[in-house]
PDB file of C-alpha atoms and ligand atoms in Angstrom:
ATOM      1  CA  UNK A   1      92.224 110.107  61.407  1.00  0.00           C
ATOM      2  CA  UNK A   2      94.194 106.862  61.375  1.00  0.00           C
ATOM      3  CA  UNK A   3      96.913 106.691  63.940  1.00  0.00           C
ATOM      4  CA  UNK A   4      99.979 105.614  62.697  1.00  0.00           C
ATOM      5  CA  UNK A   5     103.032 104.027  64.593  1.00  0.00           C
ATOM      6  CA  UNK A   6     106.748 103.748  64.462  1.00  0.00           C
ATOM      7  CA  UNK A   7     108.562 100.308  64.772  1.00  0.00           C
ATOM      8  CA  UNK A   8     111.822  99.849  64.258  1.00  0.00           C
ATOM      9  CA  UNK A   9     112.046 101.548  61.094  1.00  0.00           C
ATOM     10  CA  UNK A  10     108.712 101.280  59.501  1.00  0.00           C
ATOM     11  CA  UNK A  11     105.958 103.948  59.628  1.00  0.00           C
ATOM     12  CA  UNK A  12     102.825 101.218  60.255  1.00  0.00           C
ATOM     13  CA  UNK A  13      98.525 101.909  60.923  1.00  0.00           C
ATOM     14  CA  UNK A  14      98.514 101.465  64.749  1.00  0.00           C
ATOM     15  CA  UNK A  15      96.457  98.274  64.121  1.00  0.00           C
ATOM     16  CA  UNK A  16      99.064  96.460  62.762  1.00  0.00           C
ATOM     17  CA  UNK A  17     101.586  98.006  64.560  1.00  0.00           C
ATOM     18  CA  UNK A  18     103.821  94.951  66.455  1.00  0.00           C
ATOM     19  CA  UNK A  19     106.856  93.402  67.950  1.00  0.00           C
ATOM     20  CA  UNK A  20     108.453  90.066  67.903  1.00  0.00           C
ATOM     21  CA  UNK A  21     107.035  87.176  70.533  1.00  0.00           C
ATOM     22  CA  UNK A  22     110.563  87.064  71.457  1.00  0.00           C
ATOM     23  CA  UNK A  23     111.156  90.606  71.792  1.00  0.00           C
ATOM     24  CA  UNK A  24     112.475  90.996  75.437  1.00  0.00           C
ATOM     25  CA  UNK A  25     110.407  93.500  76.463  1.00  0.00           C
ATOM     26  CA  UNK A  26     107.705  91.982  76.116  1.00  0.00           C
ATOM     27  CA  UNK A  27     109.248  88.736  77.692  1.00  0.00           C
ATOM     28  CA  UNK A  28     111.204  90.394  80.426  1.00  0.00           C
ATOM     29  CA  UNK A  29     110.681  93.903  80.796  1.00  0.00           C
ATOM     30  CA  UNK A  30     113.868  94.156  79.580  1.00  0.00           C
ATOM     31  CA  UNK A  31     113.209  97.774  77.908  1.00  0.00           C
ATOM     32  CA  UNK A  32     112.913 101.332  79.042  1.00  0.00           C
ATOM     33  CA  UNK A  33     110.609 103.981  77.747  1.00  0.00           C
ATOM     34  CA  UNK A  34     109.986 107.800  77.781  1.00  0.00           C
ATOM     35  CA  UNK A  35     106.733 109.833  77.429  1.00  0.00           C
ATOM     36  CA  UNK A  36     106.872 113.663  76.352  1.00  0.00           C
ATOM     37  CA  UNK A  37     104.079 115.786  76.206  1.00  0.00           C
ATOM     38  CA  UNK A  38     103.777 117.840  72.714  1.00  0.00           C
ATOM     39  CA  UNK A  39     102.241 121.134  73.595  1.00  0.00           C
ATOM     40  CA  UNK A  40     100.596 122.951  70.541  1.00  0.00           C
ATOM     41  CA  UNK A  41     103.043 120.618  68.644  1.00  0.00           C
ATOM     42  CA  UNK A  42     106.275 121.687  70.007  1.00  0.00           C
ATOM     43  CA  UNK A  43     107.545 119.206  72.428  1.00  0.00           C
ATOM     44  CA  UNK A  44     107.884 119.713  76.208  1.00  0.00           C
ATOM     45  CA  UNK A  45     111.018 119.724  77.257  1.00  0.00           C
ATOM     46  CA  UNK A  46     112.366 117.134  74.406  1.00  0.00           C
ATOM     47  CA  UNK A  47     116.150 117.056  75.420  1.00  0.00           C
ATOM     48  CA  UNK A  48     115.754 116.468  79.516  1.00  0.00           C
ATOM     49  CA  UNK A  49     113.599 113.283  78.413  1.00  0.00           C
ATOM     50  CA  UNK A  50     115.896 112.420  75.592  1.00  0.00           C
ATOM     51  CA  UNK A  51     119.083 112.638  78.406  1.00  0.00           C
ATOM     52  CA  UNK A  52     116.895 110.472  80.778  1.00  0.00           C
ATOM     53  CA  UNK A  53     115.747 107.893  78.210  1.00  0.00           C
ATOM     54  CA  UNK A  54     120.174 107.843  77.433  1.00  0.00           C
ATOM     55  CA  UNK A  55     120.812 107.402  81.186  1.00  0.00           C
ATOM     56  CA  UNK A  56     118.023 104.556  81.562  1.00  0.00           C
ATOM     57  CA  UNK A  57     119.316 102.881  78.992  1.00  0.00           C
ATOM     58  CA  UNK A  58     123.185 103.531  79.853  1.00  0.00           C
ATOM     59  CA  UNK A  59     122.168 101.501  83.348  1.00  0.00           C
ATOM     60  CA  UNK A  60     120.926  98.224  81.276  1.00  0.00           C
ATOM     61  CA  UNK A  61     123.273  98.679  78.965  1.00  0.00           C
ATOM     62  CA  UNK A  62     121.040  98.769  76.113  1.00  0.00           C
ATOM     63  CA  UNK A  63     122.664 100.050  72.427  1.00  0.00           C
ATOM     64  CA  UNK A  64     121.424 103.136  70.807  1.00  0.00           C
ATOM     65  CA  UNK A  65     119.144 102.490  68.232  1.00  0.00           C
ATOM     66  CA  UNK A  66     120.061 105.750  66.042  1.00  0.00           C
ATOM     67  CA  UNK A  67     121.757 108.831  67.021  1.00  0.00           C
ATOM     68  CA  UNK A  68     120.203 111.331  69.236  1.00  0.00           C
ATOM     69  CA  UNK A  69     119.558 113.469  66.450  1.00  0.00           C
ATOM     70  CA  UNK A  70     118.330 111.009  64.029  1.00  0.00           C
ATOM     71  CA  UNK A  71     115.977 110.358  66.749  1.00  0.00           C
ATOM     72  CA  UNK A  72     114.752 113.448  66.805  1.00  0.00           C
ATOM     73  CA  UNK A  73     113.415 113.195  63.433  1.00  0.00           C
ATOM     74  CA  UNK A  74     111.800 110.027  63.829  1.00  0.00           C
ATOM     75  CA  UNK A  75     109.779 111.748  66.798  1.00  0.00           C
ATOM     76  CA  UNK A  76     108.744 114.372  64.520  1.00  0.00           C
ATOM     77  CA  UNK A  77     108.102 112.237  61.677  1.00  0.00           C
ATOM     78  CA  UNK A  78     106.046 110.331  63.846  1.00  0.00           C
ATOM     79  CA  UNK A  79     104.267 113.112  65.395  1.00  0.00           C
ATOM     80  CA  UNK A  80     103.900 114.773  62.261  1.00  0.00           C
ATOM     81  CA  UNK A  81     102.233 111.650  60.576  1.00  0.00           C
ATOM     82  CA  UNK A  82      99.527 111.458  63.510  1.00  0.00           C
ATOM     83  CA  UNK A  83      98.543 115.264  63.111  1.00  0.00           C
ATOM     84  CA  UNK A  84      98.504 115.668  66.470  1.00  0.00           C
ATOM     85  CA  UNK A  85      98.265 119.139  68.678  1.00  0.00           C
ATOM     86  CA  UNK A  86      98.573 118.337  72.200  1.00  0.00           C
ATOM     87  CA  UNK A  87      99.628 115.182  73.520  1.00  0.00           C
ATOM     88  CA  UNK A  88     102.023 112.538  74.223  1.00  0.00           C
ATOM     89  CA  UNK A  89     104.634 110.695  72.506  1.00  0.00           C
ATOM     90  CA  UNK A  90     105.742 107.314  73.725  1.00  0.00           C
ATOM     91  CA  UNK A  91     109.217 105.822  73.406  1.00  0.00           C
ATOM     92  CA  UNK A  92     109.881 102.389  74.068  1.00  0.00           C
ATOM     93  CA  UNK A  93     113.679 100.746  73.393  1.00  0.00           C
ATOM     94  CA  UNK A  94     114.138  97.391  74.305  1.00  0.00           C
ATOM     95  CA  UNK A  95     116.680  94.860  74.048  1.00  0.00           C
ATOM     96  CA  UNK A  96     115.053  93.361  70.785  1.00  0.00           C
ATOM     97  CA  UNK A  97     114.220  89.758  69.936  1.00  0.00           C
ATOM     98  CA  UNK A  98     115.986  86.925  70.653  1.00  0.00           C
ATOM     99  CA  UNK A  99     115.615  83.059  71.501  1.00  0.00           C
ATOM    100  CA  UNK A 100     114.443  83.231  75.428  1.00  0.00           C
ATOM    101  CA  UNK A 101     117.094  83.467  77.533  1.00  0.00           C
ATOM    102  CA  UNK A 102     117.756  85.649  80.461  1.00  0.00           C
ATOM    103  CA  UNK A 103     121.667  86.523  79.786  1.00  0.00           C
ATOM    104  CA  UNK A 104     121.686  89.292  77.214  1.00  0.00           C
ATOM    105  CA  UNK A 105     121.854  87.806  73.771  1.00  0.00           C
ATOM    106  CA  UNK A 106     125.270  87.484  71.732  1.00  0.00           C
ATOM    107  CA  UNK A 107     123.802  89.344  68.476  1.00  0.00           C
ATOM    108  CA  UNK A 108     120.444  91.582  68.756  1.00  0.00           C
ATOM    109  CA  UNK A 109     119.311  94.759  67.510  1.00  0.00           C
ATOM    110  CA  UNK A 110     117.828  96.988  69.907  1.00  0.00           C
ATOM    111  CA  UNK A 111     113.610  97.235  68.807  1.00  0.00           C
ATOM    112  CA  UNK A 112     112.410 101.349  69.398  1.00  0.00           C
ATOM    113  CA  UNK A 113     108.777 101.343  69.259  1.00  0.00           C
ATOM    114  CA  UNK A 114     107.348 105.288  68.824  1.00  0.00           C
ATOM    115  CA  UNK A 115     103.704 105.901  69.390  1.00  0.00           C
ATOM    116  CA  UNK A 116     101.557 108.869  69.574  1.00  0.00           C
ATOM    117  CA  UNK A 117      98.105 110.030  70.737  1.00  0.00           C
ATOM    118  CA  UNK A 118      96.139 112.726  71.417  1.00  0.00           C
ATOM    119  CA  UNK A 119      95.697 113.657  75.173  1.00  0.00           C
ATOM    120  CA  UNK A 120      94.629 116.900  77.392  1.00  0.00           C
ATOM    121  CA  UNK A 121      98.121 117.454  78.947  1.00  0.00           C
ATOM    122  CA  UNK A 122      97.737 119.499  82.663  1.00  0.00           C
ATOM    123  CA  UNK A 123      93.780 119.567  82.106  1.00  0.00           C
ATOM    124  CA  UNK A 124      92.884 122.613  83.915  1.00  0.00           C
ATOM    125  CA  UNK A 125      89.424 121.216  85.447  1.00  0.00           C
ATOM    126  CA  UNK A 126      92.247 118.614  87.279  1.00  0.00           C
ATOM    127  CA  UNK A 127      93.849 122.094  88.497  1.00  0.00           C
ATOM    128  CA  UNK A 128      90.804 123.586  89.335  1.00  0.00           C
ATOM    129  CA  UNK A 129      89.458 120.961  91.501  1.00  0.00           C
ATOM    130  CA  UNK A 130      92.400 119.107  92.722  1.00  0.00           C
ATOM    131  CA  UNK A 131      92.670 115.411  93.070  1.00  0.00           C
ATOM    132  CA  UNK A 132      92.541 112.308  95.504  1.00  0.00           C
ATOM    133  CA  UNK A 133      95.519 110.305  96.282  1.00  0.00           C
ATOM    134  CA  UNK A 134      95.239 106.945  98.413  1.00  0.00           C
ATOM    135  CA  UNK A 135      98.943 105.216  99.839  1.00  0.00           C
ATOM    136  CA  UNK A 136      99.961 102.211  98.655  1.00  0.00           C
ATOM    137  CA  UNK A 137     103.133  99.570 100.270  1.00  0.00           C
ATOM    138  CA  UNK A 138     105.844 100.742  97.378  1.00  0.00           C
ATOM    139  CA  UNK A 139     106.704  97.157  96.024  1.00  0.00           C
ATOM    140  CA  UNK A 140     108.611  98.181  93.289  1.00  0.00           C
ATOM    141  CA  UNK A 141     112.558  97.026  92.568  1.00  0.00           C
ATOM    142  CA  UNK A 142     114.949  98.995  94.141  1.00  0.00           C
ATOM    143  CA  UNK A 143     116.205 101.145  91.260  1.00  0.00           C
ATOM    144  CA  UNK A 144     113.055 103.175  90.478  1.00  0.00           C
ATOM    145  CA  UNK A 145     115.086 105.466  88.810  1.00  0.00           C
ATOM    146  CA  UNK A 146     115.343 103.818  85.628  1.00  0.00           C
ATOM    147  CA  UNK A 147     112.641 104.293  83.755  1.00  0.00           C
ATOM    148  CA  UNK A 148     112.263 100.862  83.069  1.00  0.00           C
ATOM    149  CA  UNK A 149     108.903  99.201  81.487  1.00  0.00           C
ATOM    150  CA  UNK A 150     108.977  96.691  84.542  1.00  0.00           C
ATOM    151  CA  UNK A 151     105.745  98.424  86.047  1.00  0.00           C
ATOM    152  CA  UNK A 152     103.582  95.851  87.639  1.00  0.00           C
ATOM    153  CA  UNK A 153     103.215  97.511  91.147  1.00  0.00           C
ATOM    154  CA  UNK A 154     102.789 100.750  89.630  1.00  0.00           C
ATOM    155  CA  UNK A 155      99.893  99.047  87.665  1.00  0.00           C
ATOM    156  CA  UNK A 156      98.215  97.065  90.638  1.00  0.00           C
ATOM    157  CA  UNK A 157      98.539 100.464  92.937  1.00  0.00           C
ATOM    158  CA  UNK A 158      97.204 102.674  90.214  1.00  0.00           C
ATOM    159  CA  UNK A 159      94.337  99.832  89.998  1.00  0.00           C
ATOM    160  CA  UNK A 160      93.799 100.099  93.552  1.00  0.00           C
ATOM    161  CA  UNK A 161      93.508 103.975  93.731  1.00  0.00           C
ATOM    162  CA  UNK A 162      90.750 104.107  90.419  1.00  0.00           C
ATOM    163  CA  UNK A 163      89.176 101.346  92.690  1.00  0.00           C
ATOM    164  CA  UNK A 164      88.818 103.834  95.221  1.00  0.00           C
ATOM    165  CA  UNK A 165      87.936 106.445  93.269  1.00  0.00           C
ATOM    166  CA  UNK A 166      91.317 108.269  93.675  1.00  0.00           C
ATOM    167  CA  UNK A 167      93.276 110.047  90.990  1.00  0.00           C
ATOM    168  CA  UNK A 168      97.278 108.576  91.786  1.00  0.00           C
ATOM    169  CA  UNK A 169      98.225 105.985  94.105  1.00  0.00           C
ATOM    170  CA  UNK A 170     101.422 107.234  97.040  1.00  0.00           C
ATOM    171  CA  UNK A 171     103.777 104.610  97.306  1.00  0.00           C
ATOM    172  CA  UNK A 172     105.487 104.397 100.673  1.00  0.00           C
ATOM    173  CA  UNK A 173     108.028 102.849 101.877  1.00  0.00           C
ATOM    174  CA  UNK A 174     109.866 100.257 104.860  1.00  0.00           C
ATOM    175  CA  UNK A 175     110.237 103.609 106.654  1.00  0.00           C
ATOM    176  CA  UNK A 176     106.882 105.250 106.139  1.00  0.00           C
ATOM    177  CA  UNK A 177     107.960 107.784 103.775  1.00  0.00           C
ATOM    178  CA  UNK A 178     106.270 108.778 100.627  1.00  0.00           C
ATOM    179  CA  UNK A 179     108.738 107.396  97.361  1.00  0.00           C
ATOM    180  CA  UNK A 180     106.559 108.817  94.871  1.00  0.00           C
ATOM    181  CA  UNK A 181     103.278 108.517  92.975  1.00  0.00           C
ATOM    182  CA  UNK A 182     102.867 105.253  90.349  1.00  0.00           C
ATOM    183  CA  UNK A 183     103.607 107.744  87.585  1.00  0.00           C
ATOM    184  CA  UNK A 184     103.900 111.474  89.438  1.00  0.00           C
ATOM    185  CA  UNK A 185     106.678 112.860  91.821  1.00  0.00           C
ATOM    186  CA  UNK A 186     104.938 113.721  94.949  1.00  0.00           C
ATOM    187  CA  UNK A 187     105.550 117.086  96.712  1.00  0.00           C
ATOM    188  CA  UNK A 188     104.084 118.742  99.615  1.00  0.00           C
ATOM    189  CA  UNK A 189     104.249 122.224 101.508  1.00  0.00           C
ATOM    190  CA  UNK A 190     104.832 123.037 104.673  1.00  0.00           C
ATOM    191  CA  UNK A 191     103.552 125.464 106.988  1.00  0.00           C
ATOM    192  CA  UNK A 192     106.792 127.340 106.616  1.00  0.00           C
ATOM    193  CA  UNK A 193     106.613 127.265 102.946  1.00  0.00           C
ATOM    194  CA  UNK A 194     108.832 125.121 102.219  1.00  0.00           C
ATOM    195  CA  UNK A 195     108.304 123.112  98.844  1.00  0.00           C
ATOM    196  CA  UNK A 196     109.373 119.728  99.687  1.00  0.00           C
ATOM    197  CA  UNK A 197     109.921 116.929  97.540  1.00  0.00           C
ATOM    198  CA  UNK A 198     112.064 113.636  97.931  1.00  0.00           C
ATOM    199  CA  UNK A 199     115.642 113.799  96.791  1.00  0.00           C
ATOM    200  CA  UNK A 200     116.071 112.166  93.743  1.00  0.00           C
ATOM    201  CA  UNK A 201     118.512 109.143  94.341  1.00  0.00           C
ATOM    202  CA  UNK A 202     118.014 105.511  92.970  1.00  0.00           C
ATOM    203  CA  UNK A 203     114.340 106.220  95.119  1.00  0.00           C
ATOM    204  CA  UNK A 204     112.079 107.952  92.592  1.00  0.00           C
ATOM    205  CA  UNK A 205     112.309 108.556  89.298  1.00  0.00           C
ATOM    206  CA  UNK A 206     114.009 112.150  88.753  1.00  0.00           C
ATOM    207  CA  UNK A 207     110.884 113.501  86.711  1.00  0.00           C
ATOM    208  CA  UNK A 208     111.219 116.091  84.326  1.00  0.00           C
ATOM    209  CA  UNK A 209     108.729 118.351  85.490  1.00  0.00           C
ATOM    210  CA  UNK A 210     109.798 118.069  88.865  1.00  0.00           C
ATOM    211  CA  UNK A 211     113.401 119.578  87.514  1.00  0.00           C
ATOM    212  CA  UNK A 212     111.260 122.419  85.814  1.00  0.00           C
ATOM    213  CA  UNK A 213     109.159 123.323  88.505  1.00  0.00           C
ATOM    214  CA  UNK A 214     112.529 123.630  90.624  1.00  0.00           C
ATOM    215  CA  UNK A 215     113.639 126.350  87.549  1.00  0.00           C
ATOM    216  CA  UNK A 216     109.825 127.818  88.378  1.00  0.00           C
ATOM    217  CA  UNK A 217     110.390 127.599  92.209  1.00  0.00           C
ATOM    218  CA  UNK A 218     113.925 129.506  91.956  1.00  0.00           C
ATOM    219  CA  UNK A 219     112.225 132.374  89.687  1.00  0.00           C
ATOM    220  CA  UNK A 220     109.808 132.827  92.133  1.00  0.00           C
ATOM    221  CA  UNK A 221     112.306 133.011  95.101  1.00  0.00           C
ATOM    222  CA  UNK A 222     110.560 130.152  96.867  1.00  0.00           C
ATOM    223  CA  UNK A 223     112.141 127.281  99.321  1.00  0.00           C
ATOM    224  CA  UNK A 224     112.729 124.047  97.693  1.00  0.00           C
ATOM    225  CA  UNK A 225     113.899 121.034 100.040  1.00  0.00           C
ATOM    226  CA  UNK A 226     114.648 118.154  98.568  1.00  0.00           C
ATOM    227  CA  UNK A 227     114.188 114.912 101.904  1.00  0.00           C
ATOM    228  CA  UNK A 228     111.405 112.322 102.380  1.00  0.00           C
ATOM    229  CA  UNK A 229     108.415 113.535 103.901  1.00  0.00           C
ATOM    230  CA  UNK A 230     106.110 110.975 106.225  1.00  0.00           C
ATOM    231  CA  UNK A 231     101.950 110.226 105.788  1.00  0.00           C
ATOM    232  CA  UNK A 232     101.352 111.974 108.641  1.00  0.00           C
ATOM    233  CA  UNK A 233     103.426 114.893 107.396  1.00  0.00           C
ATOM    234  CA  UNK A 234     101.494 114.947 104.457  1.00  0.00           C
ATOM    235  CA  UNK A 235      98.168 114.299 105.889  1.00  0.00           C
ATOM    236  CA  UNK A 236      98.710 118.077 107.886  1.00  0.00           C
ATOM    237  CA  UNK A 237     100.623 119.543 105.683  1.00  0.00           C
ATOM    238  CA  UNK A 238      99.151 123.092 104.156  1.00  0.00           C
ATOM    239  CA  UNK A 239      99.584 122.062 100.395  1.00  0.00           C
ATOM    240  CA  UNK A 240     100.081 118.374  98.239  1.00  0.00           C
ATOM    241  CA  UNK A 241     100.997 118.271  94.855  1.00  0.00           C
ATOM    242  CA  UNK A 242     102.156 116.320  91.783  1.00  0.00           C
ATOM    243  CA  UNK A 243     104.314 116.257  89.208  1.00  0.00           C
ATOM    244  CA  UNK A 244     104.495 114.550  85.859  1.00  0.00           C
ATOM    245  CA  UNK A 245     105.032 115.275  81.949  1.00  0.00           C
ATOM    246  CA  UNK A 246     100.989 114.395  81.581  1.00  0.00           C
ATOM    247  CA  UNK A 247      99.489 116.170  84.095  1.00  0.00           C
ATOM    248  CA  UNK A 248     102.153 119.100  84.578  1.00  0.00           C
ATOM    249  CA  UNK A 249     101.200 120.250  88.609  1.00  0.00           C
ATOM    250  CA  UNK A 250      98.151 118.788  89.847  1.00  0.00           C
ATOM    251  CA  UNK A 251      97.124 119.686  93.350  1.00  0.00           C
ATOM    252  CA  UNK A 252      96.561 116.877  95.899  1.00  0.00           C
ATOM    253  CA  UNK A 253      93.365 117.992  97.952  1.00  0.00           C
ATOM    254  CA  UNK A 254      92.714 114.305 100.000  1.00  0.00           C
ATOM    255  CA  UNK A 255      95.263 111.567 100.848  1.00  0.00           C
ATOM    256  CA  UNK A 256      93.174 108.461 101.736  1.00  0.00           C
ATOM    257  CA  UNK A 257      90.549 110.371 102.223  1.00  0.00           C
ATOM    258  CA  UNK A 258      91.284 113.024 104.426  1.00  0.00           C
ATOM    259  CA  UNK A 259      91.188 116.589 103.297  1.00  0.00           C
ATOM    260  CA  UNK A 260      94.764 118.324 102.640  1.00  0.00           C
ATOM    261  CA  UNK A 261      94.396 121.782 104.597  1.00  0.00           C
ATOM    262  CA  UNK A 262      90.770 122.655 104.084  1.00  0.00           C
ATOM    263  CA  UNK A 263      90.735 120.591 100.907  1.00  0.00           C
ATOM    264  CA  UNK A 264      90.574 122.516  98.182  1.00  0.00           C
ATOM    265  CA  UNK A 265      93.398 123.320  95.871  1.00  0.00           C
ATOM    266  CA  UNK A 266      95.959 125.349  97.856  1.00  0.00           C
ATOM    267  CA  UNK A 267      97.195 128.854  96.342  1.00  0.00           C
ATOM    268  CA  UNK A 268     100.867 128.034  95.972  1.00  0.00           C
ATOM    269  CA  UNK A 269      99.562 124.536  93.796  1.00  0.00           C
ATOM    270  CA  UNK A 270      97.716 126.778  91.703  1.00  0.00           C
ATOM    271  CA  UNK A 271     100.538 129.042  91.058  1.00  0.00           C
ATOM    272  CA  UNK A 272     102.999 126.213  90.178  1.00  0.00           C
ATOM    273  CA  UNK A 273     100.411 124.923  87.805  1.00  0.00           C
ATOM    274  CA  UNK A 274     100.003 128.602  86.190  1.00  0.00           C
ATOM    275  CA  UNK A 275     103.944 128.600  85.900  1.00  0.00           C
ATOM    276  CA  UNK A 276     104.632 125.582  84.459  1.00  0.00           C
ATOM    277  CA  UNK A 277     101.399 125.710  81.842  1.00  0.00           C
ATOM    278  CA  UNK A 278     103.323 129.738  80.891  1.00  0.00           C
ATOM    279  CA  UNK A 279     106.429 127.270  80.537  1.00  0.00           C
ATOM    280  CA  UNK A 280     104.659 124.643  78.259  1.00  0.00           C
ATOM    281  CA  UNK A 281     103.227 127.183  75.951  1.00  0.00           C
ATOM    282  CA  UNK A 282     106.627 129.273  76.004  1.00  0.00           C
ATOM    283  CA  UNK A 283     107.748 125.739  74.435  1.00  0.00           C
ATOM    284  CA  UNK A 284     104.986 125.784  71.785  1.00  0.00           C
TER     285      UNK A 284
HETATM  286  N1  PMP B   1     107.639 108.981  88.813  1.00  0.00           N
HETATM  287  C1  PMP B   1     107.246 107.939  88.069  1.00  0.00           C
HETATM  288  C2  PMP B   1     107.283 106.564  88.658  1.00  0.00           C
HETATM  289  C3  PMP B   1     106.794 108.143  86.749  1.00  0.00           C
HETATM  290  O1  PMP B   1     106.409 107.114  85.981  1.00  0.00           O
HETATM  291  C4  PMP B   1     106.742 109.470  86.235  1.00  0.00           C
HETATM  292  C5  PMP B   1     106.226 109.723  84.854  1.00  0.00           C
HETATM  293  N2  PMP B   1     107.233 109.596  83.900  1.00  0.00           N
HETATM  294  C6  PMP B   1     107.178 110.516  87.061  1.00  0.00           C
HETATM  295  C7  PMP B   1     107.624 110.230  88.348  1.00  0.00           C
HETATM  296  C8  PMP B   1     107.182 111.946  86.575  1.00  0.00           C
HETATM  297  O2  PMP B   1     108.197 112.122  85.618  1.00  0.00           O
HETATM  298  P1  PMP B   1     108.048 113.227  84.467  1.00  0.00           P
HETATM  299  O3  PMP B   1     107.852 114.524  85.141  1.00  0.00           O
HETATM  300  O4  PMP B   1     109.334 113.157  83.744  1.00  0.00           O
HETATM  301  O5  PMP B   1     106.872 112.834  83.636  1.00  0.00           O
END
């Protein structure tokens, strides 16, 4: 089946799918983009990432390209033309084209790009056998909270950790804390079973499925504490997790090689990841 993608207006084969040489995202990074997952078809929590893709843009003042709700058809249109089940749509809205300059141009029109494809979201063998995380310097700008398309040290540390056979790269930062993975909120537990995950200032980027799994975690009647955590505090804590709209909760079994408590999945991981899989298919 063909894959078919959406660009600013037109419904186009994903071969020929394109923007402008001009178009400042591609020049400056001068865009921000979402990803949902689409469970079973139905969308995983569709309006959080909608409100978060409004706030990203609100901070670089970048126009709406349609209204929320019009939107929300052109996601399902989209969706709908690719036939696909489970996977991912991607948003991307950037400033549109315009003679190179870095000032914002007088007269643009915003460019959404909407693409969609096929993906095993939260693959339970991931679950099942837990994943490798190496740390990384976090050498990102300082407002990771946007989710902006400006994602070259997220690429070089995600490079780095497949280079060393590792699932997600940690980013740390000046004071030795852990900021968050290149495309994951990082989360630990502690031996007093606390979950513990960094606040969400302009630090990290306030993930979605970090906000469910806090809905999950106050069902459940567990601890949630929101502060940086250390390495070292990682390295001996009794669980590591992620977070992310792909991969849903992934336990973190080794950070830079060392085992997390005795290195396999811990039980608490595994329970968020049942939770918040009951959650996704409650959306479908
Ligand atoms: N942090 C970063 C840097 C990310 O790119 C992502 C993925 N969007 C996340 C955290 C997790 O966010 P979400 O749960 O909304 O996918």
């Amino acid at each position: 089946m063909s894959r078919i993608a959406y660009v600013n207006g037109r419904y186009l084969p994903h071969r020929l799918a394109r923007v402008h040489v001009e178009d400042r995202g591609f020049q400056f990074a001068d865009a921000v983009y979402e990803v949902i997952a689409i469970r079973r078809g139905a969308f995983v929590d569709e309006d959080r990432h909608l409100a978060r893709l409004t706030r990203s843009r609100g901070v670089l003042a970048l126009a709406a390209p349609m209204s929320e709700a019009a939107l929300k058809l052109v996601i399902r249109e989209t969706v709908r033309r690719n036939r696909v089940g489970d996977g991912i749509v991607y948003l991307q809205l950037s400033r549109g084209a315009a003679p190179r300059d870095f000032a914002f141009p007088a007269h643009t029109r915003p460019s959404l790009v909407i693409t969609v494809r096929h993906m095993r979201i939260a693959d339970p063998r991931l679950v099942a056998e837990g994943i490798a995380v190496i740390t990384v310097p976090d050498q990102r700008w300082k407002r990771p909270d946007v989710k902006s398309v400006s994602l070259l040290p997220n690429v070089l540390a995600k490079q780095r950790a497949k280079e060393a056979g590792a699932y997600e790269a940690w980013q740390i930062d000046a004071q030795g804390n852990v900021s968050e993975g290149t495309s994951s909120n990082a989360w630990i537990v502690s031996a007093a079973d606390e979950v513990i995950t960094r606040q969400a200032d302009t630090s990290i980027l306030k993930g979605v499925t970090r906000m469910a799994v806090f809905d999950i975690l106050a069902r459940k009647g567990l601890r949630l504490v929101e502060r940086p955590f250390s390495v070292a505090e990682a390295m001996a804590a009794r669980e590591a997790m992620l977070t992310s709209a792909t991969n849903g909760v992934l336990p973190v079994v080794r950070i830079d090689g060392a085992p997390v408590g005795d290195g396999r999945p811990g039980p608490l991981a595994l329970s968020l990841a049942a939770a918040y899989r009951a959650f996704m298919d409650g959306e479908a």
